[in-house]
Amino acid sequence: MSNQIAENFARGSRYSCGKLVSCGQLDLFDLDPQRDVGLCRIVECMTNAISDLPRGLHFVGSLSPNLPPDPCLELKRVFEHSEGRALTALPCDPDPRWAEGYLRDTTGTRPEVFETVHDGGYTGYQDMRSNKVRKRVELRPEHVSANRMPELRRTLEAFRIIRSEHKELTDTRLQISVPNPLDPALFTFPRSPGNSLRCLDVSERAALDEAHELAQIADGDVVWQLENPSVLIGMNMVRMARLLRTWLTGRLVGQVGNLLARFPGPLLLLLHLCYGGFRHQEWFTPRSFGPAVKFLNGLRSHLRSESVTELPPVHHPTAHGAHPPPTARQFYEPPRNLHPEWRMIAGVVMPDDLEASLATLDKMERNARRETYAVAARGTGRIPESVAIQATKAMIKTAVARHDHSSGSTAADNQTAVARSP
């Protein structure tokens, strides 16, 4: 197999087989270098092809709030700003209100089911609407569903139109974000964790019903981005209590693992970890990647026990709220222990500081001993469109940067000057 054929194969299959060849280890394929000379050469070509490819671009968060509510225009705008670079998927999440939108438009419009305990002003995480289920009401999936299917159908149709018009998008899928059902359960009953847990099963059924309904028409064209702020937030809340932290980590691993295992087969997945970002406010200030690594290694083991063989790429956040990525060396050390099958999406890009973005990416890749699968900036749906465009340009420059991890140098020709241009 020639290098060109291997490169084409790698580009077309980067999502599905990238984890197998990104480590460059023949033992992942159970090959004998002397017996399987031809196959070893194929694996070597695939490994070199993928390692020579620029990192992909990954968009997190919704689109800018001042864009018109037209999925065709939204999708085309993201594609054009990406300048033909490889995308993990093409996103279209038009609602920048996030938790506020869910509480206002879902639980807030069903007074026959939910009674308002505190009518929040939505100025921050501590000022959200708080609810309780009315007496003699049995909570059902339709009570907590956001009823997005009409909108998702329109978005999928628009995506297929855009993809048919641009051959560069032939192998690209549509990204649909869905919160871990634990998050809307916690936001619905923020003053009653017990009610949140009792609501969790209903929230999971609502999310899975939506996924199965979309899978019937998706035909392999959709990637679900499962957003999980509750994972790192929860682990931070018990960080000082070792036994409680171990117990909670196991519960979170089980909850996310069981959910992933129940998603319909035709849908591909991306895993999104974050520290929260409502109105540019993080829930807490992270200290290191340690909790994320502990969670992901546990999740891998759980998914293997559920016979899930394909680990989704996972977004690792560095920036939090309105703050830049931490600079402390020890923050980036835990990924040394991250299992090599995890493909990392590096949330390192700062729209106005490419030099810092590159330095942060270098720290992540050095410690993780792998090149990241893609790079991302903070959620572009909560910043002006002009800044979102600047963020995309910075993502592109960061994605194509080459790092020499043996010498500590970064080959990023003229990158800083370009990144600071509008």
GROMACS .gro file of C-alpha atoms in nm:
model
  422
    1MET     CA    1   0.000   0.000   0.000
    2SER     CA    2   0.147   0.334  -0.101
    3ASN     CA    3   0.173   0.628   0.136
    4GLN     CA    4  -0.088   0.811  -0.072
    5ILE     CA    5  -0.339   0.527  -0.041
    6ALA     CA    6  -0.268   0.501   0.331
    7GLU     CA    7  -0.319   0.875   0.371
    8ASN     CA    8  -0.652   0.864   0.189
    9PHE     CA    9  -0.760   0.571   0.403
   10ALA     CA   10  -0.654   0.751   0.720
   11ARG     CA   11  -0.840   1.068   0.625
   12GLY     CA   12  -1.158   0.880   0.543
   13SER     CA   13  -1.144   0.669   0.859
   14ARG     CA   14  -0.982   0.905   1.106
   15TYR     CA   15  -1.281   0.905   1.338
   16SER     CA   16  -1.325   0.529   1.351
   17CYS     CA   17  -0.972   0.392   1.336
   18GLY     CA   18  -0.757   0.678   1.460
   19LYS     CA   19  -0.725   0.528   1.806
   20LEU     CA   20  -0.576   0.210   1.663
   21VAL     CA   21  -0.288   0.367   1.480
   22SER     CA   22  -0.229   0.694   1.663
   23CYS     CA   23  -0.006   0.524   1.920
   24GLY     CA   24   0.205   0.359   1.651
   25GLN     CA   25   0.216   0.030   1.841
   26LEU     CA   26   0.202  -0.292   1.643
   27ASP     CA   27   0.100  -0.489   1.950
   28LEU     CA   28  -0.241  -0.318   1.933
   29PHE     CA   29  -0.295  -0.521   1.615
   30ASP     CA   30  -0.139  -0.844   1.751
   31LEU     CA   31   0.105  -0.856   1.459
   32ASP     CA   32   0.436  -1.034   1.438
   33PRO     CA   33   0.697  -0.813   1.260
   34GLN     CA   34   0.865  -1.116   1.102
   35ARG     CA   35   0.556  -1.315   1.012
   36ASP     CA   36   0.327  -1.027   0.909
   37VAL     CA   37   0.568  -0.813   0.711
   38GLY     CA   38   0.306  -0.685   0.467
   39LEU     CA   39   0.048  -0.602   0.732
   40CYS     CA   40   0.311  -0.434   0.946
   41ARG     CA   41   0.402  -0.214   0.650
   42ILE     CA   42   0.035  -0.117   0.607
   43VAL     CA   43   0.007  -0.025   0.975
   44GLU     CA   44   0.330   0.175   0.954
   45CYS     CA   45   0.198   0.368   0.652
   46MET     CA   46  -0.131   0.435   0.827
   47THR     CA   47   0.046   0.549   1.142
   48ASN     CA   48   0.276   0.784   0.950
   49ALA     CA   49  -0.012   0.917   0.743
   50ILE     CA   50  -0.222   1.001   1.047
   51SER     CA   51   0.070   1.148   1.242
   52ASP     CA   52   0.149   1.374   0.944
   53LEU     CA   53  -0.209   1.500   0.919
   54PRO     CA   54  -0.293   1.830   1.087
   55ARG     CA   55  -0.502   1.802   1.397
   56GLY     CA   56  -0.870   1.845   1.333
   57LEU     CA   57  -1.087   2.139   1.441
   58HIS     CA   58  -1.352   2.078   1.704
   59PHE     CA   59  -1.625   2.330   1.779
   60VAL     CA   60  -1.773   2.332   2.127
   61GLY     CA   61  -2.069   2.535   2.248
   62SER     CA   62  -2.343   2.684   2.036
   63LEU     CA   63  -2.322   2.931   1.751
   64SER     CA   64  -2.304   3.304   1.810
   65PRO     CA   65  -2.638   3.439   1.940
   66ASN     CA   66  -2.669   3.716   1.678
   67LEU     CA   67  -2.678   3.478   1.380
   68PRO     CA   68  -3.011   3.428   1.198
   69PRO     CA   69  -3.196   3.107   1.297
   70ASP     CA   70  -3.132   2.939   0.964
   71PRO     CA   71  -2.945   2.605   0.990
   72CYS     CA   72  -2.821   2.626   0.629
   73LEU     CA   73  -2.661   2.964   0.692
   74GLU     CA   74  -2.520   2.852   1.027
   75LEU     CA   75  -2.363   2.535   0.888
   76LYS     CA   76  -2.224   2.715   0.583
   77ARG     CA   77  -2.074   2.988   0.800
   78VAL     CA   78  -1.885   2.738   1.017
   79PHE     CA   79  -1.761   2.552   0.708
   80GLU     CA   80  -1.641   2.869   0.537
   81HIS     CA   81  -1.461   2.998   0.846
   82SER     CA   82  -1.283   2.661   0.878
   83GLU     CA   83  -1.106   2.722   0.546
   84GLY     CA   84  -1.135   2.359   0.436
   85ARG     CA   85  -0.960   2.215   0.742
   86ALA     CA   86  -1.054   1.871   0.875
   87LEU     CA   87  -1.344   1.889   1.123
   88THR     CA   88  -1.440   1.639   1.389
   89ALA     CA   89  -1.795   1.721   1.275
   90LEU     CA   90  -1.994   2.017   1.148
   91PRO     CA   91  -2.186   2.168   1.443
   92CYS     CA   92  -2.524   2.334   1.457
   93ASP     CA   93  -2.634   2.407   1.814
   94PRO     CA   94  -2.823   2.735   1.779
   95ASP     CA   95  -2.931   2.799   2.140
   96PRO     CA   96  -2.660   2.987   2.337
   97ARG     CA   97  -2.869   2.998   2.656
   98TRP     CA   98  -2.784   2.640   2.753
   99ALA     CA   99  -2.928   2.558   3.097
  100GLU     CA  100  -3.136   2.876   3.103
  101GLY     CA  101  -3.306   2.780   2.779
  102TYR     CA  102  -3.391   2.434   2.912
  103LEU     CA  103  -3.537   2.568   3.236
  104ARG     CA  104  -3.736   2.841   3.062
  105ASP     CA  105  -3.863   2.645   2.762
  106THR     CA  106  -3.906   2.295   2.910
  107THR     CA  107  -3.978   2.276   3.281
  108GLY     CA  108  -4.084   2.643   3.283
  109THR     CA  109  -4.367   2.580   3.037
  110ARG     CA  110  -4.518   2.280   3.218
  111PRO     CA  111  -4.679   2.420   3.533
  112GLU     CA  112  -4.910   2.118   3.552
  113VAL     CA  113  -4.600   1.905   3.623
  114PHE     CA  114  -4.350   2.137   3.793
  115GLU     CA  115  -4.403   2.381   4.077
  116THR     CA  116  -4.156   2.669   4.098
  117VAL     CA  117  -3.975   2.688   4.431
  118HIS     CA  118  -3.744   2.973   4.334
  119ASP     CA  119  -3.783   3.179   4.015
  120GLY     CA  120  -3.421   3.257   3.931
  121GLY     CA  121  -3.289   3.557   3.745
  122TYR     CA  122  -3.033   3.343   3.555
  123THR     CA  123  -2.742   3.571   3.638
  124GLY     CA  124  -2.521   3.274   3.727
  125TYR     CA  125  -2.517   2.915   3.845
  126GLN     CA  126  -2.651   3.009   4.188
  127ASP     CA  127  -2.946   3.203   4.042
  128MET     CA  128  -3.134   2.936   3.847
  129ARG     CA  129  -3.502   2.843   3.863
  130SER     CA  130  -3.565   2.570   4.122
  131ASN     CA  131  -3.857   2.328   4.088
  132LYS     CA  132  -4.034   2.040   4.249
  133VAL     CA  133  -4.272   1.786   4.097
  134ARG     CA  134  -4.633   1.854   4.187
  135LYS     CA  135  -4.809   1.610   4.416
  136ARG     CA  136  -4.977   1.310   4.252
  137VAL     CA  137  -4.780   1.367   3.929
  138GLU     CA  138  -4.577   1.074   3.797
  139LEU     CA  139  -4.281   1.215   3.607
  140ARG     CA  140  -4.251   1.080   3.252
  141PRO     CA  141  -3.991   1.131   2.972
  142GLU     CA  142  -4.219   1.370   2.781
  143HIS     CA  143  -4.225   1.599   3.087
  144VAL     CA  144  -3.849   1.657   3.077
  145SER     CA  145  -3.791   1.628   2.702
  146ALA     CA  146  -3.683   1.943   2.518
  147ASN     CA  147  -3.887   1.825   2.215
  148ARG     CA  148  -3.606   1.899   1.971
  149MET     CA  149  -3.695   1.650   1.698
  150PRO     CA  150  -3.859   1.898   1.456
  151GLU     CA  151  -3.554   2.124   1.487
  152LEU     CA  152  -3.312   1.831   1.455
  153ARG     CA  153  -3.487   1.710   1.140
  154ARG     CA  154  -3.456   2.055   0.981
  155THR     CA  155  -3.090   2.074   1.081
  156LEU     CA  156  -3.014   1.730   0.937
  157GLU     CA  157  -3.183   1.824   0.608
  158ALA     CA  158  -2.985   2.148   0.593
  159PHE     CA  159  -2.662   1.961   0.667
  160ARG     CA  160  -2.721   1.718   0.381
  161ILE     CA  161  -2.782   2.008   0.144
  162ILE     CA  162  -2.457   2.179   0.247
  163ARG     CA  163  -2.261   1.854   0.225
  164SER     CA  164  -2.393   1.780  -0.125
  165GLU     CA  165  -2.268   2.124  -0.237
  166HIS     CA  166  -1.913   2.079  -0.101
  167LYS     CA  167  -1.716   1.765  -0.184
  168GLU     CA  168  -1.473   1.852   0.098
  169LEU     CA  169  -1.749   1.752   0.341
  170THR     CA  170  -1.805   1.406   0.193
  171ASP     CA  171  -1.675   1.225   0.503
  172THR     CA  172  -1.797   1.486   0.752
  173ARG     CA  173  -2.089   1.428   0.989
  174LEU     CA  174  -2.331   1.661   1.163
  175GLN     CA  175  -2.258   1.732   1.531
  176ILE     CA  176  -2.559   1.743   1.763
  177SER     CA  177  -2.489   1.829   2.127
  178VAL     CA  178  -2.686   1.663   2.403
  179PRO     CA  179  -2.634   1.718   2.775
  180ASN     CA  180  -2.569   1.423   2.998
  181PRO     CA  181  -2.920   1.367   3.143
  182LEU     CA  182  -2.766   1.409   3.487
  183ASP     CA  183  -2.715   1.779   3.413
  184PRO     CA  184  -3.077   1.879   3.335
  185ALA     CA  185  -3.186   1.664   3.630
  186LEU     CA  186  -2.956   1.861   3.860
  187PHE     CA  187  -3.059   2.196   3.709
  188THR     CA  188  -3.428   2.115   3.739
  189PHE     CA  189  -3.397   2.043   4.112
  190PRO     CA  190  -3.085   2.239   4.217
  191ARG     CA  191  -3.196   2.258   4.582
  192SER     CA  192  -3.286   1.889   4.609
  193PRO     CA  193  -3.017   1.638   4.499
  194GLY     CA  194  -3.248   1.355   4.602
  195ASN     CA  195  -3.514   1.469   4.355
  196SER     CA  196  -3.244   1.507   4.090
  197LEU     CA  197  -3.137   1.145   4.128
  198ARG     CA  198  -3.498   1.026   4.128
  199CYS     CA  199  -3.549   1.220   3.804
  200LEU     CA  200  -3.233   1.083   3.642
  201ASP     CA  201  -3.386   0.764   3.502
  202VAL     CA  202  -3.667   0.964   3.338
  203SER     CA  203  -3.415   1.214   3.193
  204GLU     CA  204  -3.206   0.930   3.051
  205ARG     CA  205  -3.508   0.772   2.888
  206ALA     CA  206  -3.598   1.108   2.729
  207ALA     CA  207  -3.245   1.152   2.590
  208LEU     CA  208  -3.232   0.795   2.457
  209ASP     CA  209  -3.579   0.823   2.303
  210GLU     CA  210  -3.456   1.129   2.113
  211ALA     CA  211  -3.138   0.951   2.005
  212HIS     CA  212  -3.325   0.643   1.881
  213GLU     CA  213  -3.576   0.855   1.690
  214LEU     CA  214  -3.299   1.050   1.521
  215ALA     CA  215  -3.103   0.732   1.447
  216GLN     CA  216  -3.390   0.612   1.229
  217ILE     CA  217  -3.329   0.896   0.984
  218ALA     CA  218  -2.963   0.978   1.050
  219ASP     CA  219  -2.818   0.699   0.832
  220GLY     CA  220  -2.474   0.740   0.994
  221ASP     CA  221  -2.465   1.116   0.933
  222VAL     CA  222  -2.477   1.228   1.299
  223VAL     CA  223  -2.220   1.253   1.577
  224TRP     CA  224  -2.361   1.308   1.925
  225GLN     CA  225  -2.153   1.535   2.147
  226LEU     CA  226  -2.237   1.422   2.499
  227GLU     CA  227  -2.170   1.717   2.732
  228ASN     CA  228  -2.068   1.629   3.088
  229PRO     CA  229  -2.001   1.930   3.313
  230SER     CA  230  -2.145   1.741   3.610
  231VAL     CA  231  -1.858   1.489   3.601
  232LEU     CA  232  -1.572   1.724   3.682
  233ILE     CA  233  -1.792   1.950   3.896
  234GLY     CA  234  -1.899   1.654   4.109
  235MET     CA  235  -1.547   1.518   4.146
  236ASN     CA  236  -1.422   1.861   4.252
  237MET     CA  237  -1.690   1.892   4.521
  238VAL     CA  238  -1.559   1.583   4.703
  239ARG     CA  239  -1.190   1.621   4.624
  240MET     CA  240  -1.091   1.646   4.992
  241ALA     CA  241  -1.278   1.329   5.099
  242ARG     CA  242  -1.091   1.034   4.955
  243LEU     CA  243  -1.348   0.760   5.019
  244LEU     CA  244  -1.635   0.976   4.900
  245ARG     CA  245  -1.435   1.078   4.591
  246THR     CA  246  -1.369   0.713   4.504
  247TRP     CA  247  -1.736   0.625   4.551
  248LEU     CA  248  -1.860   0.922   4.344
  249THR     CA  249  -1.609   0.855   4.065
  250GLY     CA  250  -1.743   0.501   4.040
  251ARG     CA  251  -2.102   0.625   4.028
  252LEU     CA  252  -2.023   0.882   3.756
  253VAL     CA  253  -1.830   0.623   3.554
  254GLY     CA  254  -2.123   0.385   3.578
  255GLN     CA  255  -2.379   0.649   3.485
  256VAL     CA  256  -2.191   0.775   3.178
  257GLY     CA  257  -2.076   0.427   3.076
  258ASN     CA  258  -2.425   0.278   3.093
  259LEU     CA  259  -2.561   0.573   2.896
  260LEU     CA  260  -2.299   0.543   2.621
  261ALA     CA  261  -2.358   0.169   2.595
  262ARG     CA  262  -2.731   0.231   2.536
  263PHE     CA  263  -2.693   0.483   2.254
  264PRO     CA  264  -2.810   0.342   1.919
  265GLY     CA  265  -2.536   0.190   1.706
  266PRO     CA  266  -2.565   0.410   1.393
  267LEU     CA  267  -2.477   0.720   1.597
  268LEU     CA  268  -2.116   0.810   1.665
  269LEU     CA  269  -2.014   0.989   1.981
  270LEU     CA  270  -1.788   1.262   2.111
  271LEU     CA  271  -1.735   1.305   2.484
  272HIS     CA  272  -1.721   1.660   2.616
  273LEU     CA  273  -1.575   1.733   2.960
  274CYS     CA  274  -1.584   2.089   3.092
  275TYR     CA  275  -1.596   2.304   3.404
  276GLY     CA  276  -1.922   2.479   3.315
  277GLY     CA  277  -1.942   2.807   3.125
  278PHE     CA  278  -2.276   2.975   3.187
  279ARG     CA  279  -2.239   3.351   3.131
  280HIS     CA  280  -1.861   3.304   3.119
  281GLN     CA  281  -1.863   3.164   3.473
  282GLU     CA  282  -1.696   2.838   3.563
  283TRP     CA  283  -1.841   2.631   3.845
  284PHE     CA  284  -1.498   2.591   4.004
  285THR     CA  285  -1.130   2.660   3.937
  286PRO     CA  286  -0.959   2.338   3.821
  287ARG     CA  287  -0.631   2.232   3.983
  288SER     CA  288  -0.514   1.964   3.739
  289PHE     CA  289  -0.619   1.707   3.481
  290GLY     CA  290  -0.611   1.443   3.755
  291PRO     CA  291  -0.989   1.402   3.801
  292ALA     CA  292  -1.046   1.379   3.424
  293VAL     CA  293  -0.779   1.110   3.387
  294LYS     CA  294  -0.917   0.909   3.678
  295PHE     CA  295  -1.267   0.929   3.534
  296LEU     CA  296  -1.164   0.839   3.178
  297ASN     CA  297  -0.951   0.541   3.278
  298GLY     CA  298  -1.240   0.411   3.486
  299LEU     CA  299  -1.481   0.476   3.198
  300ARG     CA  300  -1.265   0.280   2.956
  301SER     CA  301  -1.271  -0.024   3.185
  302HIS     CA  302  -1.647   0.006   3.228
  303LEU     CA  303  -1.710   0.033   2.853
  304ARG     CA  304  -1.495  -0.275   2.792
  305SER     CA  305  -1.712  -0.465   3.041
  306GLU     CA  306  -2.015  -0.351   2.836
  307SER     CA  307  -1.850  -0.482   2.516
  308VAL     CA  308  -1.807  -0.129   2.380
  309THR     CA  309  -1.490  -0.147   2.171
  310GLU     CA  310  -1.482   0.205   2.025
  311LEU     CA  311  -1.380   0.480   2.266
  312PRO     CA  312  -1.510   0.823   2.158
  313PRO     CA  313  -1.273   1.118   2.121
  314VAL     CA  314  -1.286   1.326   2.438
  315HIS     CA  315  -1.261   1.702   2.487
  316HIS     CA  316  -1.014   1.799   2.763
  317PRO     CA  317  -1.072   2.157   2.883
  318THR     CA  318  -0.795   2.387   3.000
  319ALA     CA  319  -0.949   2.735   2.990
  320HIS     CA  320  -1.237   2.784   3.232
  321GLY     CA  321  -1.502   3.056   3.239
  322ALA     CA  322  -1.337   3.374   3.117
  323HIS     CA  323  -0.991   3.264   3.233
  324PRO     CA  324  -0.696   3.149   3.018
  325PRO     CA  325  -0.545   2.800   3.055
  326PRO     CA  326  -0.339   2.745   3.371
  327THR     CA  327   0.037   2.780   3.334
  328ALA     CA  328   0.146   2.557   3.624
  329ARG     CA  329   0.346   2.257   3.503
  330GLN     CA  330   0.178   2.015   3.743
  331PHE     CA  331  -0.166   2.090   3.596
  332TYR     CA  332  -0.069   1.899   3.280
  333GLU     CA  333   0.115   1.602   3.431
  334PRO     CA  334  -0.176   1.356   3.495
  335PRO     CA  335  -0.233   1.269   3.124
  336ARG     CA  336   0.089   1.066   3.147
  337ASN     CA  337  -0.136   0.803   3.302
  338LEU     CA  338  -0.422   0.836   3.053
  339HIS     CA  339  -0.481   0.512   2.864
  340PRO     CA  340  -0.339   0.541   2.510
  341GLU     CA  341  -0.667   0.441   2.345
  342TRP     CA  342  -0.823   0.776   2.436
  343ARG     CA  343  -0.808   1.032   2.155
  344MET     CA  344  -0.770   1.377   2.306
  345ILE     CA  345  -0.937   1.693   2.182
  346ALA     CA  346  -0.730   1.973   2.332
  347GLY     CA  347  -0.938   2.265   2.456
  348VAL     CA  348  -0.640   2.499   2.455
  349VAL     CA  349  -0.705   2.771   2.197
  350MET     CA  350  -0.724   3.135   2.310
  351PRO     CA  351  -0.852   3.362   2.030
  352ASP     CA  352  -0.615   3.648   2.116
  353ASP     CA  353  -0.304   3.458   2.227
  354LEU     CA  354  -0.175   3.194   1.988
  355GLU     CA  355   0.160   3.174   2.163
  356ALA     CA  356  -0.010   3.067   2.486
  357SER     CA  357  -0.233   2.825   2.292
  358LEU     CA  358   0.069   2.655   2.138
  359ALA     CA  359   0.252   2.637   2.470
  360THR     CA  360  -0.051   2.478   2.637
  361LEU     CA  361  -0.092   2.229   2.353
  362ASP     CA  362   0.275   2.137   2.383
  363LYS     CA  363   0.238   2.066   2.756
  364MET     CA  364  -0.066   1.846   2.694
  365GLU     CA  365   0.096   1.643   2.418
  366ARG     CA  366   0.427   1.602   2.597
  367ASN     CA  367   0.262   1.461   2.907
  368ALA     CA  368   0.005   1.251   2.721
  369ARG     CA  369   0.278   1.116   2.489
  370ARG     CA  370   0.055   1.149   2.185
  371GLU     CA  371  -0.058   1.408   1.935
  372THR     CA  372  -0.403   1.536   2.005
  373TYR     CA  373  -0.686   1.431   1.776
  374ALA     CA  374  -0.818   1.787   1.741
  375VAL     CA  375  -0.802   2.130   1.900
  376ALA     CA  376  -1.083   2.348   2.032
  377ALA     CA  377  -1.147   2.696   2.165
  378ARG     CA  378  -1.386   2.787   2.441
  379GLY     CA  379  -1.755   2.776   2.349
  380THR     CA  380  -1.800   3.015   2.059
  381GLY     CA  381  -2.173   3.056   2.120
  382ARG     CA  382  -2.127   3.296   2.409
  383ILE     CA  383  -1.891   3.543   2.243
  384PRO     CA  384  -1.945   3.797   1.961
  385GLU     CA  385  -1.927   3.661   1.609
  386SER     CA  386  -1.613   3.863   1.532
  387VAL     CA  387  -1.434   3.697   1.824
  388ALA     CA  388  -1.566   3.356   1.717
  389ILE     CA  389  -1.411   3.410   1.373
  390GLN     CA  390  -1.083   3.507   1.536
  391ALA     CA  391  -1.106   3.195   1.753
  392THR     CA  392  -1.149   2.977   1.444
  393LYS     CA  393  -0.840   3.132   1.283
  394ALA     CA  394  -0.644   3.062   1.601
  395MET     CA  395  -0.773   2.704   1.603
  396ILE     CA  396  -0.646   2.654   1.248
  397LYS     CA  397  -0.300   2.788   1.332
  398THR     CA  398  -0.282   2.575   1.644
  399ALA     CA  399  -0.400   2.263   1.462
  400VAL     CA  400  -0.127   2.277   1.199
  401ALA     CA  401   0.157   2.351   1.443
  402ARG     CA  402   0.422   2.080   1.465
  403HIS     CA  403   0.592   2.003   1.794
  404ASP     CA  404   0.936   1.856   1.843
  405HIS     CA  405   0.887   1.693   2.182
  406SER     CA  406   1.249   1.583   2.203
  407SER     CA  407   1.391   1.933   2.189
  408GLY     CA  408   1.105   2.137   2.328
  409SER     CA  409   1.076   2.355   2.017
  410THR     CA  410   0.757   2.439   1.832
  411ALA     CA  411   0.764   2.471   1.456
  412ALA     CA  412   0.498   2.738   1.409
  413ASP     CA  413   0.625   2.972   1.139
  414ASN     CA  414   0.502   3.328   1.182
  415GLN     CA  415   0.211   3.195   1.386
  416THR     CA  416   0.197   3.465   1.652
  417ALA     CA  417   0.171   3.750   1.401
  418VAL     CA  418  -0.108   3.575   1.213
  419ALA     CA  419  -0.305   3.488   1.527
  420ARG     CA  420  -0.321   3.848   1.645
  421SER     CA  421  -0.462   3.974   1.316
  422PRO     CA  422  -0.843   4.018   1.307
   0.00000   0.00000   0.00000
